[in-house]
Amino acid sequence: MGDTLLALSIPLLVFAGGIYAGCESWWRRRHPAPPSPYTHQAARLAEREMTEAAREIVDEAYATLGALYGAAGAPELAAQRPTSAETIGSTSAPGVPGVTLGATASPGRGRSYPASAQKG
């Protein structure tokens, strides 16, 4: 009799384990765990760190190679740049006809805002 109960208990345990796994899976689908704030925070910190590293690489490359490009491109930029007499009385952006000063991009690293629509 002892061997029969042992032989029948094994399929019973497997069946009970399957029922438990199915119920737990159903429960987890109905009640998912909230996302961890540490995961999002770690992603933001990693993104910030990568941005700073990229900024340092670009700044270092510009400091190293900026003189090469500045010397070659300086005559072309000076020829295209309008004189101060042309830009003092104009209502458009320097060197760009038809674009007002408010529509030009700011040179800073801050957020860039879209230009206002102009009626023409």
PDB file of N, CA, C and O in Angstrom, residues 43-107:
ATOM      1  N   ALA A  43      18.689  54.883 -15.989  1.00  0.00           N
ATOM      2  CA  ALA A  43      18.749  55.190 -17.422  1.00  0.00           C
ATOM      3  C   ALA A  43      18.999  56.672 -17.653  1.00  0.00           C
ATOM      4  O   ALA A  43      19.799  57.052 -18.516  1.00  0.00           O
ATOM      5  N   ARG A  44      18.343  57.529 -16.861  1.00  0.00           N
ATOM      6  CA  ARG A  44      18.566  58.975 -17.004  1.00  0.00           C
ATOM      7  C   ARG A  44      19.996  59.345 -16.645  1.00  0.00           C
ATOM      8  O   ARG A  44      20.633  60.167 -17.317  1.00  0.00           O
ATOM      9  N   LEU A  45      20.512  58.759 -15.572  1.00  0.00           N
ATOM     10  CA  LEU A  45      21.889  59.060 -15.165  1.00  0.00           C
ATOM     11  C   LEU A  45      22.891  58.579 -16.209  1.00  0.00           C
ATOM     12  O   LEU A  45      23.867  59.272 -16.507  1.00  0.00           O
ATOM     13  N   ALA A  46      22.652  57.400 -16.777  1.00  0.00           N
ATOM     14  CA  ALA A  46      23.545  56.892 -17.814  1.00  0.00           C
ATOM     15  C   ALA A  46      23.493  57.778 -19.053  1.00  0.00           C
ATOM     16  O   ALA A  46      24.524  58.047 -19.678  1.00  0.00           O
ATOM     17  N   GLU A  47      22.293  58.248 -19.404  1.00  0.00           N
ATOM     18  CA  GLU A  47      22.157  59.140 -20.554  1.00  0.00           C
ATOM     19  C   GLU A  47      22.892  60.451 -20.315  1.00  0.00           C
ATOM     20  O   GLU A  47      23.583  60.957 -21.192  1.00  0.00           O
ATOM     21  N   ARG A  48      22.748  60.987 -19.118  1.00  0.00           N
ATOM     22  CA  ARG A  48      23.427  62.230 -18.778  1.00  0.00           C
ATOM     23  C   ARG A  48      24.948  62.049 -18.816  1.00  0.00           C
ATOM     24  O   ARG A  48      25.671  62.917 -19.302  1.00  0.00           O
ATOM     25  N   GLU A  49      25.411  60.904 -18.319  1.00  0.00           N
ATOM     26  CA  GLU A  49      26.849  60.627 -18.312  1.00  0.00           C
ATOM     27  C   GLU A  49      27.383  60.476 -19.732  1.00  0.00           C
ATOM     28  O   GLU A  49      28.464  60.988 -20.054  1.00  0.00           O
ATOM     29  N   MET A  50      26.618  59.796 -20.607  1.00  0.00           N
ATOM     30  CA  MET A  50      27.042  59.652 -22.003  1.00  0.00           C
ATOM     31  C   MET A  50      27.075  60.997 -22.705  1.00  0.00           C
ATOM     32  O   MET A  50      27.968  61.269 -23.509  1.00  0.00           O
ATOM     33  N   THR A  51      26.092  61.843 -22.420  1.00  0.00           N
ATOM     34  CA  THR A  51      26.056  63.165 -23.041  1.00  0.00           C
ATOM     35  C   THR A  51      27.265  63.995 -22.624  1.00  0.00           C
ATOM     36  O   THR A  51      27.882  64.663 -23.461  1.00  0.00           O
ATOM     37  N   GLU A  52      27.595  63.951 -21.351  1.00  0.00           N
ATOM     38  CA  GLU A  52      28.766  64.690 -20.869  1.00  0.00           C
ATOM     39  C   GLU A  52      30.053  64.154 -21.491  1.00  0.00           C
ATOM     40  O   GLU A  52      30.939  64.920 -21.859  1.00  0.00           O
ATOM     41  N   ALA A  53      30.164  62.823 -21.607  1.00  0.00           N
ATOM     42  CA  ALA A  53      31.358  62.227 -22.216  1.00  0.00           C
ATOM     43  C   ALA A  53      31.467  62.630 -23.683  1.00  0.00           C
ATOM     44  O   ALA A  53      32.559  62.970 -24.160  1.00  0.00           O
ATOM     45  N   ALA A  54      30.344  62.620 -24.407  1.00  0.00           N
ATOM     46  CA  ALA A  54      30.359  63.028 -25.812  1.00  0.00           C
ATOM     47  C   ALA A  54      30.713  64.505 -25.947  1.00  0.00           C
ATOM     48  O   ALA A  54      31.465  64.902 -26.839  1.00  0.00           O
ATOM     49  N   ARG A  55      30.175  65.325 -25.039  1.00  0.00           N
ATOM     50  CA  ARG A  55      30.480  66.754 -25.073  1.00  0.00           C
ATOM     51  C   ARG A  55      31.966  66.998 -24.833  1.00  0.00           C
ATOM     52  O   ARG A  55      32.584  67.835 -25.492  1.00  0.00           O
ATOM     53  N   GLU A  56      32.563  66.247 -23.898  1.00  0.00           N
ATOM     54  CA  GLU A  56      33.996  66.380 -23.637  1.00  0.00           C
ATOM     55  C   GLU A  56      34.813  65.951 -24.841  1.00  0.00           C
ATOM     56  O   GLU A  56      35.810  66.594 -25.183  1.00  0.00           O
ATOM     57  N   ILE A  57      34.401  64.879 -25.512  1.00  0.00           N
ATOM     58  CA  ILE A  57      35.128  64.405 -26.693  1.00  0.00           C
ATOM     59  C   ILE A  57      35.074  65.445 -27.801  1.00  0.00           C
ATOM     60  O   ILE A  57      36.089  65.758 -28.434  1.00  0.00           O
ATOM     61  N   VAL A  58      33.892  66.017 -28.026  1.00  0.00           N
ATOM     62  CA  VAL A  58      33.753  67.028 -29.078  1.00  0.00           C
ATOM     63  C   VAL A  58      34.552  68.282 -28.733  1.00  0.00           C
ATOM     64  O   VAL A  58      35.228  68.851 -29.589  1.00  0.00           O
ATOM     65  N   ASP A  59      34.484  68.712 -27.472  1.00  0.00           N
ATOM     66  CA  ASP A  59      35.247  69.899 -27.066  1.00  0.00           C
ATOM     67  C   ASP A  59      36.744  69.674 -27.208  1.00  0.00           C
ATOM     68  O   ASP A  59      37.481  70.566 -27.651  1.00  0.00           O
ATOM     69  N   GLU A  60      37.201  68.474 -26.833  1.00  0.00           N
ATOM     70  CA  GLU A  60      38.628  68.167 -26.957  1.00  0.00           C
ATOM     71  C   GLU A  60      39.052  68.118 -28.421  1.00  0.00           C
ATOM     72  O   GLU A  60      40.103  68.638 -28.790  1.00  0.00           O
ATOM     73  N   ALA A  61      38.217  67.518 -29.277  1.00  0.00           N
ATOM     74  CA  ALA A  61      38.534  67.457 -30.705  1.00  0.00           C
ATOM     75  C   ALA A  61      38.530  68.852 -31.314  1.00  0.00           C
ATOM     76  O   ALA A  61      39.391  69.177 -32.136  1.00  0.00           O
ATOM     77  N   TYR A  62      37.586  69.688 -30.895  1.00  0.00           N
ATOM     78  CA  TYR A  62      37.545  71.046 -31.429  1.00  0.00           C
ATOM     79  C   TYR A  62      38.766  71.843 -30.972  1.00  0.00           C
ATOM     80  O   TYR A  62      39.333  72.614 -31.742  1.00  0.00           O
ATOM     81  N   ALA A  63      39.160  71.643 -29.711  1.00  0.00           N
ATOM     82  CA  ALA A  63      40.342  72.358 -29.221  1.00  0.00           C
ATOM     83  C   ALA A  63      41.589  71.895 -29.951  1.00  0.00           C
ATOM     84  O   ALA A  63      42.483  72.694 -30.236  1.00  0.00           O
ATOM     85  N   THR A  64      41.639  70.613 -30.280  1.00  0.00           N
ATOM     86  CA  THR A  64      42.819  70.085 -30.960  1.00  0.00           C
ATOM     87  C   THR A  64      42.840  70.461 -32.436  1.00  0.00           C
ATOM     88  O   THR A  64      43.863  70.895 -32.959  1.00  0.00           O
ATOM     89  N   LEU A  65      41.722  70.313 -33.112  1.00  0.00           N
ATOM     90  CA  LEU A  65      41.676  70.497 -34.560  1.00  0.00           C
ATOM     91  C   LEU A  65      40.997  71.787 -35.000  1.00  0.00           C
ATOM     92  O   LEU A  65      40.901  72.052 -36.190  1.00  0.00           O
ATOM     93  N   GLY A  66      40.512  72.582 -34.070  1.00  0.00           N
ATOM     94  CA  GLY A  66      39.797  73.800 -34.427  1.00  0.00           C
ATOM     95  C   GLY A  66      40.641  74.794 -35.194  1.00  0.00           C
ATOM     96  O   GLY A  66      40.154  75.483 -36.087  1.00  0.00           O
ATOM     97  N   ALA A  67      41.913  74.857 -34.882  1.00  0.00           N
ATOM     98  CA  ALA A  67      42.792  75.794 -35.586  1.00  0.00           C
ATOM     99  C   ALA A  67      42.928  75.425 -37.056  1.00  0.00           C
ATOM    100  O   ALA A  67      43.032  76.290 -37.921  1.00  0.00           O
ATOM    101  N   LEU A  68      42.923  74.138 -37.362  1.00  0.00           N
ATOM    102  CA  LEU A  68      43.043  73.719 -38.762  1.00  0.00           C
ATOM    103  C   LEU A  68      41.827  74.148 -39.573  1.00  0.00           C
ATOM    104  O   LEU A  68      41.953  74.642 -40.684  1.00  0.00           O
ATOM    105  N   TYR A  69      40.632  73.941 -39.028  1.00  0.00           N
ATOM    106  CA  TYR A  69      39.425  74.302 -39.752  1.00  0.00           C
ATOM    107  C   TYR A  69      39.161  75.802 -39.709  1.00  0.00           C
ATOM    108  O   TYR A  69      38.625  76.360 -40.638  1.00  0.00           O
ATOM    109  N   GLY A  70      39.514  76.449 -38.626  1.00  0.00           N
ATOM    110  CA  GLY A  70      39.303  77.889 -38.521  1.00  0.00           C
ATOM    111  C   GLY A  70      40.152  78.659 -39.510  1.00  0.00           C
ATOM    112  O   GLY A  70      39.708  79.623 -40.114  1.00  0.00           O
ATOM    113  N   ALA A  71      41.386  78.245 -39.732  1.00  0.00           N
ATOM    114  CA  ALA A  71      42.277  78.934 -40.663  1.00  0.00           C
ATOM    115  C   ALA A  71      41.825  78.734 -42.102  1.00  0.00           C
ATOM    116  O   ALA A  71      41.892  79.642 -42.917  1.00  0.00           O
ATOM    117  N   ALA A  72      41.327  77.548 -42.429  1.00  0.00           N
ATOM    118  CA  ALA A  72      40.906  77.285 -43.810  1.00  0.00           C
ATOM    119  C   ALA A  72      39.562  77.940 -44.116  1.00  0.00           C
ATOM    120  O   ALA A  72      39.338  78.422 -45.210  1.00  0.00           O
ATOM    121  N   GLY A  73      38.655  77.969 -43.147  1.00  0.00           N
ATOM    122  CA  GLY A  73      37.316  78.484 -43.411  1.00  0.00           C
ATOM    123  C   GLY A  73      37.159  79.964 -43.127  1.00  0.00           C
ATOM    124  O   GLY A  73      36.144  80.546 -43.444  1.00  0.00           O
ATOM    125  N   ALA A  74      38.121  80.599 -42.514  1.00  0.00           N
ATOM    126  CA  ALA A  74      37.987  81.996 -42.122  1.00  0.00           C
ATOM    127  C   ALA A  74      37.808  82.943 -43.306  1.00  0.00           C
ATOM    128  O   ALA A  74      36.945  83.804 -43.256  1.00  0.00           O
ATOM    129  N   PRO A  75      38.568  82.834 -44.403  1.00  0.00           N
ATOM    130  CA  PRO A  75      38.364  83.772 -45.509  1.00  0.00           C
ATOM    131  C   PRO A  75      36.973  83.649 -46.138  1.00  0.00           C
ATOM    132  O   PRO A  75      36.377  84.639 -46.513  1.00  0.00           O
ATOM    133  N   GLU A  76      36.438  82.442 -46.247  1.00  0.00           N
ATOM    134  CA  GLU A  76      35.116  82.275 -46.840  1.00  0.00           C
ATOM    135  C   GLU A  76      34.034  82.889 -45.958  1.00  0.00           C
ATOM    136  O   GLU A  76      33.142  83.556 -46.445  1.00  0.00           O
ATOM    137  N   LEU A  77      34.135  82.670 -44.645  1.00  0.00           N
ATOM    138  CA  LEU A  77      33.140  83.216 -43.737  1.00  0.00           C
ATOM    139  C   LEU A  77      33.210  84.738 -43.695  1.00  0.00           C
ATOM    140  O   LEU A  77      32.197  85.406 -43.624  1.00  0.00           O
ATOM    141  N   ALA A  78      34.411  85.302 -43.744  1.00  0.00           N
ATOM    142  CA  ALA A  78      34.554  86.755 -43.710  1.00  0.00           C
ATOM    143  C   ALA A  78      33.981  87.379 -44.982  1.00  0.00           C
ATOM    144  O   ALA A  78      33.430  88.473 -44.946  1.00  0.00           O
ATOM    145  N   ALA A  79      34.099  86.706 -46.103  1.00  0.00           N
ATOM    146  CA  ALA A  79      33.580  87.248 -47.360  1.00  0.00           C
ATOM    147  C   ALA A  79      32.041  87.227 -47.353  1.00  0.00           C
ATOM    148  O   ALA A  79      31.412  88.107 -47.925  1.00  0.00           O
ATOM    149  N   GLN A  80      31.427  86.256 -46.702  1.00  0.00           N
ATOM    150  CA  GLN A  80      29.970  86.158 -46.688  1.00  0.00           C
ATOM    151  C   GLN A  80      29.343  87.028 -45.609  1.00  0.00           C
ATOM    152  O   GLN A  80      28.187  87.375 -45.700  1.00  0.00           O
ATOM    153  N   ARG A  81      30.100  87.378 -44.601  1.00  0.00           N
ATOM    154  CA  ARG A  81      29.559  88.120 -43.472  1.00  0.00           C
ATOM    155  C   ARG A  81      29.324  89.581 -43.869  1.00  0.00           C
ATOM    156  O   ARG A  81      30.201  90.235 -44.424  1.00  0.00           O
ATOM    157  N   PRO A  82      28.129  90.134 -43.600  1.00  0.00           N
ATOM    158  CA  PRO A  82      27.869  91.539 -43.943  1.00  0.00           C
ATOM    159  C   PRO A  82      28.613  92.470 -42.972  1.00  0.00           C
ATOM    160  O   PRO A  82      28.932  92.100 -41.854  1.00  0.00           O
ATOM    161  N   THR A  83      28.839  93.665 -43.422  1.00  0.00           N
ATOM    162  CA  THR A  83      29.516  94.653 -42.573  1.00  0.00           C
ATOM    163  C   THR A  83      28.542  95.197 -41.551  1.00  0.00           C
ATOM    164  O   THR A  83      27.329  95.038 -41.673  1.00  0.00           O
ATOM    165  N   SER A  84      29.061  95.868 -40.537  1.00  0.00           N
ATOM    166  CA  SER A  84      28.201  96.409 -39.489  1.00  0.00           C
ATOM    167  C   SER A  84      27.277  97.498 -40.030  1.00  0.00           C
ATOM    168  O   SER A  84      26.180  97.691 -39.529  1.00  0.00           O
ATOM    169  N   ALA A  85      27.688  98.215 -41.052  1.00  0.00           N
ATOM    170  CA  ALA A  85      26.844  99.263 -41.629  1.00  0.00           C
ATOM    171  C   ALA A  85      25.610  98.662 -42.298  1.00  0.00           C
ATOM    172  O   ALA A  85      24.540  99.262 -42.298  1.00  0.00           O
ATOM    173  N   GLU A  86      25.746  97.439 -42.851  1.00  0.00           N
ATOM    174  CA  GLU A  86      24.602  96.801 -43.508  1.00  0.00           C
ATOM    175  C   GLU A  86      23.608  96.256 -42.492  1.00  0.00           C
ATOM    176  O   GLU A  86      22.417  96.184 -42.763  1.00  0.00           O
ATOM    177  N   THR A  87      24.079  95.853 -41.325  1.00  0.00           N
ATOM    178  CA  THR A  87      23.195  95.196 -40.366  1.00  0.00           C
ATOM    179  C   THR A  87      22.571  96.137 -39.352  1.00  0.00           C
ATOM    180  O   THR A  87      21.601  95.772 -38.704  1.00  0.00           O
ATOM    181  N   ILE A  88      23.071  97.349 -39.199  1.00  0.00           N
ATOM    182  CA  ILE A  88      22.543  98.251 -38.172  1.00  0.00           C
ATOM    183  C   ILE A  88      21.117  98.671 -38.491  1.00  0.00           C
ATOM    184  O   ILE A  88      20.235  98.603 -37.649  1.00  0.00           O
ATOM    185  N   GLY A  89      20.825  99.057 -39.701  1.00  0.00           N
ATOM    186  CA  GLY A  89      19.500  99.547 -40.035  1.00  0.00           C
ATOM    187  C   GLY A  89      18.550  98.487 -40.552  1.00  0.00           C
ATOM    188  O   GLY A  89      17.399  98.762 -40.801  1.00  0.00           O
ATOM    189  N   SER A  90      19.011  97.259 -40.700  1.00  0.00           N
ATOM    190  CA  SER A  90      18.137  96.243 -41.300  1.00  0.00           C
ATOM    191  C   SER A  90      17.248  95.595 -40.249  1.00  0.00           C
ATOM    192  O   SER A  90      17.609  95.470 -39.092  1.00  0.00           O
ATOM    193  N   THR A  91      16.063  95.178 -40.689  1.00  0.00           N
ATOM    194  CA  THR A  91      15.154  94.473 -39.790  1.00  0.00           C
ATOM    195  C   THR A  91      15.270  92.974 -39.948  1.00  0.00           C
ATOM    196  O   THR A  91      14.666  92.220 -39.213  1.00  0.00           O
ATOM    197  N   SER A  92      16.018  92.525 -40.941  1.00  0.00           N
ATOM    198  CA  SER A  92      16.178  91.086 -41.126  1.00  0.00           C
ATOM    199  C   SER A  92      17.470  90.632 -40.468  1.00  0.00           C
ATOM    200  O   SER A  92      18.306  91.431 -40.071  1.00  0.00           O
ATOM    201  N   ALA A  93      17.624  89.320 -40.363  1.00  0.00           N
ATOM    202  CA  ALA A  93      18.827  88.743 -39.758  1.00  0.00           C
ATOM    203  C   ALA A  93      20.026  89.065 -40.636  1.00  0.00           C
ATOM    204  O   ALA A  93      19.907  89.187 -41.852  1.00  0.00           O
ATOM    205  N   PRO A  94      21.197  89.188 -40.041  1.00  0.00           N
ATOM    206  CA  PRO A  94      22.386  89.522 -40.819  1.00  0.00           C
ATOM    207  C   PRO A  94      22.696  88.459 -41.870  1.00  0.00           C
ATOM    208  O   PRO A  94      22.834  87.292 -41.549  1.00  0.00           O
ATOM    209  N   GLY A  95      22.779  88.878 -43.111  1.00  0.00           N
ATOM    210  CA  GLY A  95      23.160  87.990 -44.190  1.00  0.00           C
ATOM    211  C   GLY A  95      22.046  87.105 -44.713  1.00  0.00           C
ATOM    212  O   GLY A  95      22.248  86.349 -45.639  1.00  0.00           O
ATOM    213  N   VAL A  96      20.841  87.176 -44.125  1.00  0.00           N
ATOM    214  CA  VAL A  96      19.737  86.327 -44.563  1.00  0.00           C
ATOM    215  C   VAL A  96      18.545  87.224 -44.873  1.00  0.00           C
ATOM    216  O   VAL A  96      17.862  87.674 -43.963  1.00  0.00           O
ATOM    217  N   PRO A  97      18.282  87.512 -46.139  1.00  0.00           N
ATOM    218  CA  PRO A  97      17.160  88.377 -46.475  1.00  0.00           C
ATOM    219  C   PRO A  97      15.832  87.671 -46.214  1.00  0.00           C
ATOM    220  O   PRO A  97      15.685  86.483 -46.477  1.00  0.00           O
ATOM    221  N   GLY A  98      14.869  88.402 -45.656  1.00  0.00           N
ATOM    222  CA  GLY A  98      13.540  87.876 -45.439  1.00  0.00           C
ATOM    223  C   GLY A  98      13.340  87.151 -44.113  1.00  0.00           C
ATOM    224  O   GLY A  98      12.252  86.727 -43.804  1.00  0.00           O
ATOM    225  N   VAL A  99      14.380  86.991 -43.325  1.00  0.00           N
ATOM    226  CA  VAL A  99      14.260  86.322 -42.031  1.00  0.00           C
ATOM    227  C   VAL A  99      14.477  87.370 -40.948  1.00  0.00           C
ATOM    228  O   VAL A  99      15.490  88.046 -40.924  1.00  0.00           O
ATOM    229  N   THR A 100      13.510  87.496 -40.056  1.00  0.00           N
ATOM    230  CA  THR A 100      13.627  88.500 -39.000  1.00  0.00           C
ATOM    231  C   THR A 100      14.546  87.988 -37.898  1.00  0.00           C
ATOM    232  O   THR A 100      14.838  86.799 -37.806  1.00  0.00           O
ATOM    233  N   LEU A 101      14.969  88.901 -37.052  1.00  0.00           N
ATOM    234  CA  LEU A 101      15.893  88.541 -35.986  1.00  0.00           C
ATOM    235  C   LEU A 101      15.267  87.548 -35.002  1.00  0.00           C
ATOM    236  O   LEU A 101      15.949  86.701 -34.453  1.00  0.00           O
ATOM    237  N   GLY A 102      13.968  87.609 -34.782  1.00  0.00           N
ATOM    238  CA  GLY A 102      13.318  86.683 -33.865  1.00  0.00           C
ATOM    239  C   GLY A 102      13.280  85.265 -34.394  1.00  0.00           C
ATOM    240  O   GLY A 102      13.160  84.309 -33.645  1.00  0.00           O
ATOM    241  N   ALA A 103      13.381  85.074 -35.689  1.00  0.00           N
ATOM    242  CA  ALA A 103      13.285  83.741 -36.282  1.00  0.00           C
ATOM    243  C   ALA A 103      14.631  83.045 -36.373  1.00  0.00           C
ATOM    244  O   ALA A 103      14.693  81.879 -36.707  1.00  0.00           O
ATOM    245  N   THR A 104      15.720  83.751 -36.120  1.00  0.00           N
ATOM    246  CA  THR A 104      17.040  83.114 -36.214  1.00  0.00           C
ATOM    247  C   THR A 104      17.312  82.292 -34.972  1.00  0.00           C
ATOM    248  O   THR A 104      16.762  82.526 -33.913  1.00  0.00           O
ATOM    249  N   ALA A 105      18.161  81.310 -35.104  1.00  0.00           N
ATOM    250  CA  ALA A 105      18.493  80.427 -33.981  1.00  0.00           C
ATOM    251  C   ALA A 105      19.439  81.124 -33.030  1.00  0.00           C
ATOM    252  O   ALA A 105      20.278  81.920 -33.427  1.00  0.00           O
ATOM    253  N   SER A 106      19.282  80.820 -31.765  1.00  0.00           N
ATOM    254  CA  SER A 106      20.193  81.383 -30.783  1.00  0.00           C
ATOM    255  C   SER A 106      21.449  80.527 -30.706  1.00  0.00           C
ATOM    256  O   SER A 106      21.396  79.315 -30.875  1.00  0.00           O
ATOM    257  N   PRO A 107      22.612  81.119 -30.448  1.00  0.00           N
ATOM    258  CA  PRO A 107      23.857  80.364 -30.453  1.00  0.00           C
ATOM    259  C   PRO A 107      24.084  79.552 -29.182  1.00  0.00           C
ATOM    260  O   PRO A 107      25.026  78.807 -29.117  1.00  0.00           O
TER     261      PRO A 107
END
